[in-house]
mmCIF file of C-alpha atoms in Angstrom:
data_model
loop_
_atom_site.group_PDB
_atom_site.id
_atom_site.type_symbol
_atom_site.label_atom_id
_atom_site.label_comp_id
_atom_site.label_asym_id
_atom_site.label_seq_id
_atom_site.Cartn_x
_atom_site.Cartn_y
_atom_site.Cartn_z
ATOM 1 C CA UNK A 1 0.938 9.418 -10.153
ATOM 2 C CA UNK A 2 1.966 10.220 -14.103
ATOM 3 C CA UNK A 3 3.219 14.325 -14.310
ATOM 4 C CA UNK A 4 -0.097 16.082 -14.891
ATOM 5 C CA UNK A 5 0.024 19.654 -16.406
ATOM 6 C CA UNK A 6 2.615 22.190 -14.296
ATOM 7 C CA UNK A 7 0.024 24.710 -14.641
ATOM 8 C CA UNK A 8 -3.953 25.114 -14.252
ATOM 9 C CA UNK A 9 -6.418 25.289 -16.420
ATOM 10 C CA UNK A 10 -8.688 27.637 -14.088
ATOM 11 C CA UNK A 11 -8.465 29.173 -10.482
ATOM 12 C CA UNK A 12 -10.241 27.074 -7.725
ATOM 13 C CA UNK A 13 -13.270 28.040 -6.753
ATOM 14 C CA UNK A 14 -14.372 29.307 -3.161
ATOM 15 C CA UNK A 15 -17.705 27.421 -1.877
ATOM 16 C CA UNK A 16 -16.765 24.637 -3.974
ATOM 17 C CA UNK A 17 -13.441 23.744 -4.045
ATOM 18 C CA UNK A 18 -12.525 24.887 -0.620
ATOM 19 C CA UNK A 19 -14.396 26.682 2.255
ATOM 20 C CA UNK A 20 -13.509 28.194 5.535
ATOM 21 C CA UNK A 21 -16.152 28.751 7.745
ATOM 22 C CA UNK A 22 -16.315 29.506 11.965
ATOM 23 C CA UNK A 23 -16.953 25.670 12.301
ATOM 24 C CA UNK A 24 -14.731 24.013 9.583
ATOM 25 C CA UNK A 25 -12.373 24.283 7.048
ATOM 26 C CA UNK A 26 -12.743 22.110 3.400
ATOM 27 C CA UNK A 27 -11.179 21.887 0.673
ATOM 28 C CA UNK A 28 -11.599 19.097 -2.090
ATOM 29 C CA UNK A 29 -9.279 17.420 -5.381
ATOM 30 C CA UNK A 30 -9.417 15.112 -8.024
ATOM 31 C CA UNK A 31 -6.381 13.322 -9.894
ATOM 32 C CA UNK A 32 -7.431 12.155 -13.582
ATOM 33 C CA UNK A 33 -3.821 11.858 -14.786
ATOM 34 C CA UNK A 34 -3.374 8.401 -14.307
ATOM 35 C CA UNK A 35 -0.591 6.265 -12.848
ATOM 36 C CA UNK A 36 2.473 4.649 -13.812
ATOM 37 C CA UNK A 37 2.233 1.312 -14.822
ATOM 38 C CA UNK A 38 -1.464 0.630 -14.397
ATOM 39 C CA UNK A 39 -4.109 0.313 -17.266
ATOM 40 C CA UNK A 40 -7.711 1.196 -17.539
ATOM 41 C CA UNK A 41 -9.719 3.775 -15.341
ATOM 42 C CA UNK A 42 -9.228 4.995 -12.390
ATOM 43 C CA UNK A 43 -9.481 8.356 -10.503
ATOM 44 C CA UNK A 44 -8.918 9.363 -7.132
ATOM 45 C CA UNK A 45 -10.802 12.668 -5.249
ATOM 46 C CA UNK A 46 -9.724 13.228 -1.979
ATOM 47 C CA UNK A 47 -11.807 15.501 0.230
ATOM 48 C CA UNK A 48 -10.519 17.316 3.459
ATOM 49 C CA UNK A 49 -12.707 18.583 6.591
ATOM 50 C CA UNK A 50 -10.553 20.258 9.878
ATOM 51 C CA UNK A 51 -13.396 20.255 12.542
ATOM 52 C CA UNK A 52 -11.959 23.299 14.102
ATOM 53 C CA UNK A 53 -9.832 22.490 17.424
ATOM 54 C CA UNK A 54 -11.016 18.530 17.451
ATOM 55 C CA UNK A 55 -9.694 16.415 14.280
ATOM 56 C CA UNK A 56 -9.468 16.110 10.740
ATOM 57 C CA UNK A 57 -12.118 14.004 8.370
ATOM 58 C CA UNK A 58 -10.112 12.810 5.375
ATOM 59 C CA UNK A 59 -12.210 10.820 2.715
ATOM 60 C CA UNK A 60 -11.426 9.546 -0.213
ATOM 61 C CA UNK A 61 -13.223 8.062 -3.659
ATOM 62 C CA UNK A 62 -11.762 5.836 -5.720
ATOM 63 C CA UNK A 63 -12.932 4.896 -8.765
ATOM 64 C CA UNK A 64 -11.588 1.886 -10.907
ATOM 65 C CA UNK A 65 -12.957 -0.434 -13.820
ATOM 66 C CA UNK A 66 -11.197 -3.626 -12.310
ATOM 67 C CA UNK A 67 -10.190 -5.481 -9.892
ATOM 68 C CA UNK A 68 -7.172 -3.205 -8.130
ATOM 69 C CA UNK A 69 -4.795 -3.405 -5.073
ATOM 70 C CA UNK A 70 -4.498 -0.220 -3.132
ATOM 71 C CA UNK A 71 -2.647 1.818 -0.542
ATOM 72 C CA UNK A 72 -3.243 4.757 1.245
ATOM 73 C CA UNK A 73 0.225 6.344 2.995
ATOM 74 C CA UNK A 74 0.574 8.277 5.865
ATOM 75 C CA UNK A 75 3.807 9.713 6.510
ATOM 76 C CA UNK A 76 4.639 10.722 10.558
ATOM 77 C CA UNK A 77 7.194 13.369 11.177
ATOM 78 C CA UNK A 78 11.128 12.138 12.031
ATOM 79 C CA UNK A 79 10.810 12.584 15.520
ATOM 80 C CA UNK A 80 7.820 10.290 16.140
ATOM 81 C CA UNK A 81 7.781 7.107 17.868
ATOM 82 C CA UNK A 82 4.753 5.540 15.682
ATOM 83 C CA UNK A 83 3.071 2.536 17.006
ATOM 84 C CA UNK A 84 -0.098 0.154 15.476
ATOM 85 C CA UNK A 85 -3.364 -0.922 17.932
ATOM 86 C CA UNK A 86 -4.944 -2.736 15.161
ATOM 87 C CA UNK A 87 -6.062 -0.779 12.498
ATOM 88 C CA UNK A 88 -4.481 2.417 13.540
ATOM 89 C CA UNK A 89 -1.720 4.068 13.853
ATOM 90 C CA UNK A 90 -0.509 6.302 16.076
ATOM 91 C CA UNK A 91 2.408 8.668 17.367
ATOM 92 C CA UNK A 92 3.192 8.579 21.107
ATOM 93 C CA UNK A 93 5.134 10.826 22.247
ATOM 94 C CA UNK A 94 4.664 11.732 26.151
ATOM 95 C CA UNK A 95 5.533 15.163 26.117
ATOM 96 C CA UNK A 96 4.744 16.300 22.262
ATOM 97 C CA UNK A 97 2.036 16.510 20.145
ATOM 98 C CA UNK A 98 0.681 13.242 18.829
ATOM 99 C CA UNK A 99 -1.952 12.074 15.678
ATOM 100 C CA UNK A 100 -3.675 9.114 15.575
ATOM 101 C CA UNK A 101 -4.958 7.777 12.266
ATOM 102 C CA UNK A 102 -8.218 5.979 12.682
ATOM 103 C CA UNK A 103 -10.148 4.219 9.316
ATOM 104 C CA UNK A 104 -13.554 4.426 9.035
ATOM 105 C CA UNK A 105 -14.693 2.974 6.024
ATOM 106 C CA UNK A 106 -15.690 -1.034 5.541
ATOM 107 C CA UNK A 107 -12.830 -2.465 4.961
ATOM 108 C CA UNK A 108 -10.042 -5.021 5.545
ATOM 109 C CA UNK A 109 -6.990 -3.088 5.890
ATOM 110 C CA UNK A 110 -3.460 -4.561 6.059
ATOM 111 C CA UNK A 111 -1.134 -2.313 7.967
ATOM 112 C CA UNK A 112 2.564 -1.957 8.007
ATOM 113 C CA UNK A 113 5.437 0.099 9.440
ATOM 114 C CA UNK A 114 8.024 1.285 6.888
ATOM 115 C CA UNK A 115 11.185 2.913 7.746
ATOM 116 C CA UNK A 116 14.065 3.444 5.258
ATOM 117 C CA UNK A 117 13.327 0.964 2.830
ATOM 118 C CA UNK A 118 14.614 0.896 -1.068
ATOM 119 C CA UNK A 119 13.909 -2.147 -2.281
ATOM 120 C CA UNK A 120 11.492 -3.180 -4.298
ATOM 121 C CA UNK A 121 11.015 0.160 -4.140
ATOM 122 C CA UNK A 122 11.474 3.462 -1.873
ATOM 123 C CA UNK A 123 9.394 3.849 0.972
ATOM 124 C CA UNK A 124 9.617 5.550 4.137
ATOM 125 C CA UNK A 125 12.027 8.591 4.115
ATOM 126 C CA UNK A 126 11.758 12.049 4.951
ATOM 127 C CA UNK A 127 13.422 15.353 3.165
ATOM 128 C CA UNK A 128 13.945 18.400 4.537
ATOM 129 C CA UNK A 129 15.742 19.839 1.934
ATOM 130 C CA UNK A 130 16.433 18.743 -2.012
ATOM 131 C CA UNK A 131 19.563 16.570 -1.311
ATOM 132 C CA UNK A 132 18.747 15.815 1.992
ATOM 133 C CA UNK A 133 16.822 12.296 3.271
ATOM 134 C CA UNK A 134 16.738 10.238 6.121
ATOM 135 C CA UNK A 135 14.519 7.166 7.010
ATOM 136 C CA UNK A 136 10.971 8.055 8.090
ATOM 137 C CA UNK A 137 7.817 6.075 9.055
ATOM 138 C CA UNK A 138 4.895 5.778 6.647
ATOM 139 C CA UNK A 139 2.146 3.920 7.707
ATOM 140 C CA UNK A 140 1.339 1.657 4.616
ATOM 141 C CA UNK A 141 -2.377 0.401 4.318
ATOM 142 C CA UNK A 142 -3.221 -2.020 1.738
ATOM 143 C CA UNK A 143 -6.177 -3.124 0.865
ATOM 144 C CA UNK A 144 -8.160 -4.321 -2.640
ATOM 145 C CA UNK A 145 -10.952 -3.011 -4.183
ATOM 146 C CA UNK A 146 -13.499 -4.200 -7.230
ATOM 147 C CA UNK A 147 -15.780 -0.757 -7.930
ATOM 148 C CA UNK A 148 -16.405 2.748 -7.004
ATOM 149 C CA UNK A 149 -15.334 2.981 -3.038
ATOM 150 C CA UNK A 150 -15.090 5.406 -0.244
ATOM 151 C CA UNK A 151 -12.158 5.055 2.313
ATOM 152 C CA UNK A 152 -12.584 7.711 5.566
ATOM 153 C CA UNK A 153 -10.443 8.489 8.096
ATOM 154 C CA UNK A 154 -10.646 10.559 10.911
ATOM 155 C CA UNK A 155 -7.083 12.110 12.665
ATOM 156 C CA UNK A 156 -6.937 12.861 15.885
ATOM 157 C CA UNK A 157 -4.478 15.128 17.399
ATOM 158 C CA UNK A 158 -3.530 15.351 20.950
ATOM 159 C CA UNK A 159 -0.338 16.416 23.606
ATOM 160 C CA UNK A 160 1.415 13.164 24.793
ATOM 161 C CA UNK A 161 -1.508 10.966 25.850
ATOM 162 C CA UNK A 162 -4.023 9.205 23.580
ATOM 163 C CA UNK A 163 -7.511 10.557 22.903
ATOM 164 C CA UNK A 164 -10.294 8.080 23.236
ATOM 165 C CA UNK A 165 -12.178 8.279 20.089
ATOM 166 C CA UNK A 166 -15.000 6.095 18.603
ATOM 167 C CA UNK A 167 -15.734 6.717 14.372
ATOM 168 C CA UNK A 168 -18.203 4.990 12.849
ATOM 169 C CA UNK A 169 -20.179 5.119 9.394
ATOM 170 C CA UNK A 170 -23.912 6.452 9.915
ATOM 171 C CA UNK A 171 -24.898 6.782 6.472
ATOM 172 C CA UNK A 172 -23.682 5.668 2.945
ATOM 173 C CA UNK A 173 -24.316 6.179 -0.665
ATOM 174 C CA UNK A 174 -22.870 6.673 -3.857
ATOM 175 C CA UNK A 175 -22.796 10.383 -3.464
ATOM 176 C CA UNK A 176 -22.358 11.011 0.624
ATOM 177 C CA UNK A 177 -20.907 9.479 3.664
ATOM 178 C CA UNK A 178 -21.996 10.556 6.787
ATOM 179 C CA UNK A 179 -19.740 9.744 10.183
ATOM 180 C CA UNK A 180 -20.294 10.264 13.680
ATOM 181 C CA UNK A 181 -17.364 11.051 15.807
ATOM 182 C CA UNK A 182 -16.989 11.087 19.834
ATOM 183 C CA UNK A 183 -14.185 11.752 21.482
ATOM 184 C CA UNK A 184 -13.746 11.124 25.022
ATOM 185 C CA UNK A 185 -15.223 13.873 26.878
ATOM 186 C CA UNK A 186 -16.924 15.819 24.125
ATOM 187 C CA UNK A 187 -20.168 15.921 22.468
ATOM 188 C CA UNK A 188 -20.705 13.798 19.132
ATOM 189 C CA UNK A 189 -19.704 15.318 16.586
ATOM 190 C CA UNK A 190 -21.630 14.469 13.030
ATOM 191 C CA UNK A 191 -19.759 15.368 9.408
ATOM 192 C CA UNK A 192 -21.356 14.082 6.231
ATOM 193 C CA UNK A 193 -19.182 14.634 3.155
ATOM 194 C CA UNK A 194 -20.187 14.696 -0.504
ATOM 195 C CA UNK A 195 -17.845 12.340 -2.392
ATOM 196 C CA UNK A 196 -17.662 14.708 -5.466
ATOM 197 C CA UNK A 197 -19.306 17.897 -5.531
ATOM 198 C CA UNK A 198 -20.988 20.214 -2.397
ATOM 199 C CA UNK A 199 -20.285 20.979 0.719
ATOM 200 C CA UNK A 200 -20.033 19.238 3.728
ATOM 201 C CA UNK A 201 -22.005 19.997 7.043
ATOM 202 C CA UNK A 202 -21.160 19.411 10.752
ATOM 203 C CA UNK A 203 -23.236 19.147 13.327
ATOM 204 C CA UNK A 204 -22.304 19.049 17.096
ATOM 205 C CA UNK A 205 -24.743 16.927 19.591
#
């Protein structure tokens, strides 16, 4: 991302920006600013729903006037063994606290492990401290994109084993997207998220 402004134009604003309610908490960006070394349009707005005590719904819209490669990063903490079961990934830890990242959204994801890497470019490190780094997973998913698209992802968190989950898409248009998430042992749960403005709802079946 270029350096946007270092201070705001306006405070956000509660029941639109962000939202914390009994059920779920929300909160919702956009970056207009631009990025190095890329022309022509593109914007990214990144909306965030915590389904209190179950998971996280992350979705983001990406606008762009061309044809464009792009990757979404997920950083794990130092201390996680991080592992891949096609397109997720996944700490797994026995006796800690895990998160699994599951995508949602049609489409073809390449992922990769990255650990400590500084050429072509610097990838995969962690800082504690200004000063301070040491290599650090990031889950790199790339993927390419022609118009206007929506990438979800639902995170799961659990204590050292894995938490059967199934995410799918139940609705989609240019202004919503609607998921339905089970997890193993729990009633559906369904979350549809306005891309750019509103609030979302969940419902538990």
């Amino acid at each position: 991302q270029k350096n946007g402004k270092l201070r705001a134009s306006k405070a956000l604003v509660e029941g639109e920006d962000f939202v914390n309610t009994p059920v779920y908490d929300f909160a919702r960006g956009t970056f207009l600013d631009g990025y190095v070394g890329v022309e022509g349009a593109v914007s990214h707005t990144r909306t965030v729903v915590y389904v209190r005590s179950l998971f996280w719904v992350v979705v983001d819209y990406v606008t762009t006037d061309k044809l464009r490669k792009i990757q979404a990063l997920w950083h794990f903490a130092p201390s996680c063994e991080v592992k891949t079961d096609v397109a997720r990934s996944y700490s797994d830890n026995q006796a800690d606290g895990n998160i699994e990242i599951v995508p949602v959204a049609n489409l073809d994801w390449e992922v990769e492990l990255i650990k400590g890497q500084e050429k072509p470019f610097i990838q995969g490190w962690y800082s504690e401290d200004y000063g301070k780094k040491e290599p650090n997973i990031a889950a790199v998913y790339t993927s390419n994109i022609a118009k206007a698209t929506t990438l979800a992802w639902v995170m799961i968190p659990s204590i050292g084993k894995r938490v059967k989950v199934a995410a799918t898409v139940l609705k989609q248009d240019a202004e919503h997207i609607q998921l339905k998430v089970q997890l193993e042992r729990k009633n559906p749960v369904i979350v549809n998220v306005p891309l750019t403005k509103g609030l979302p709802t969940v419902n538990h079946h």
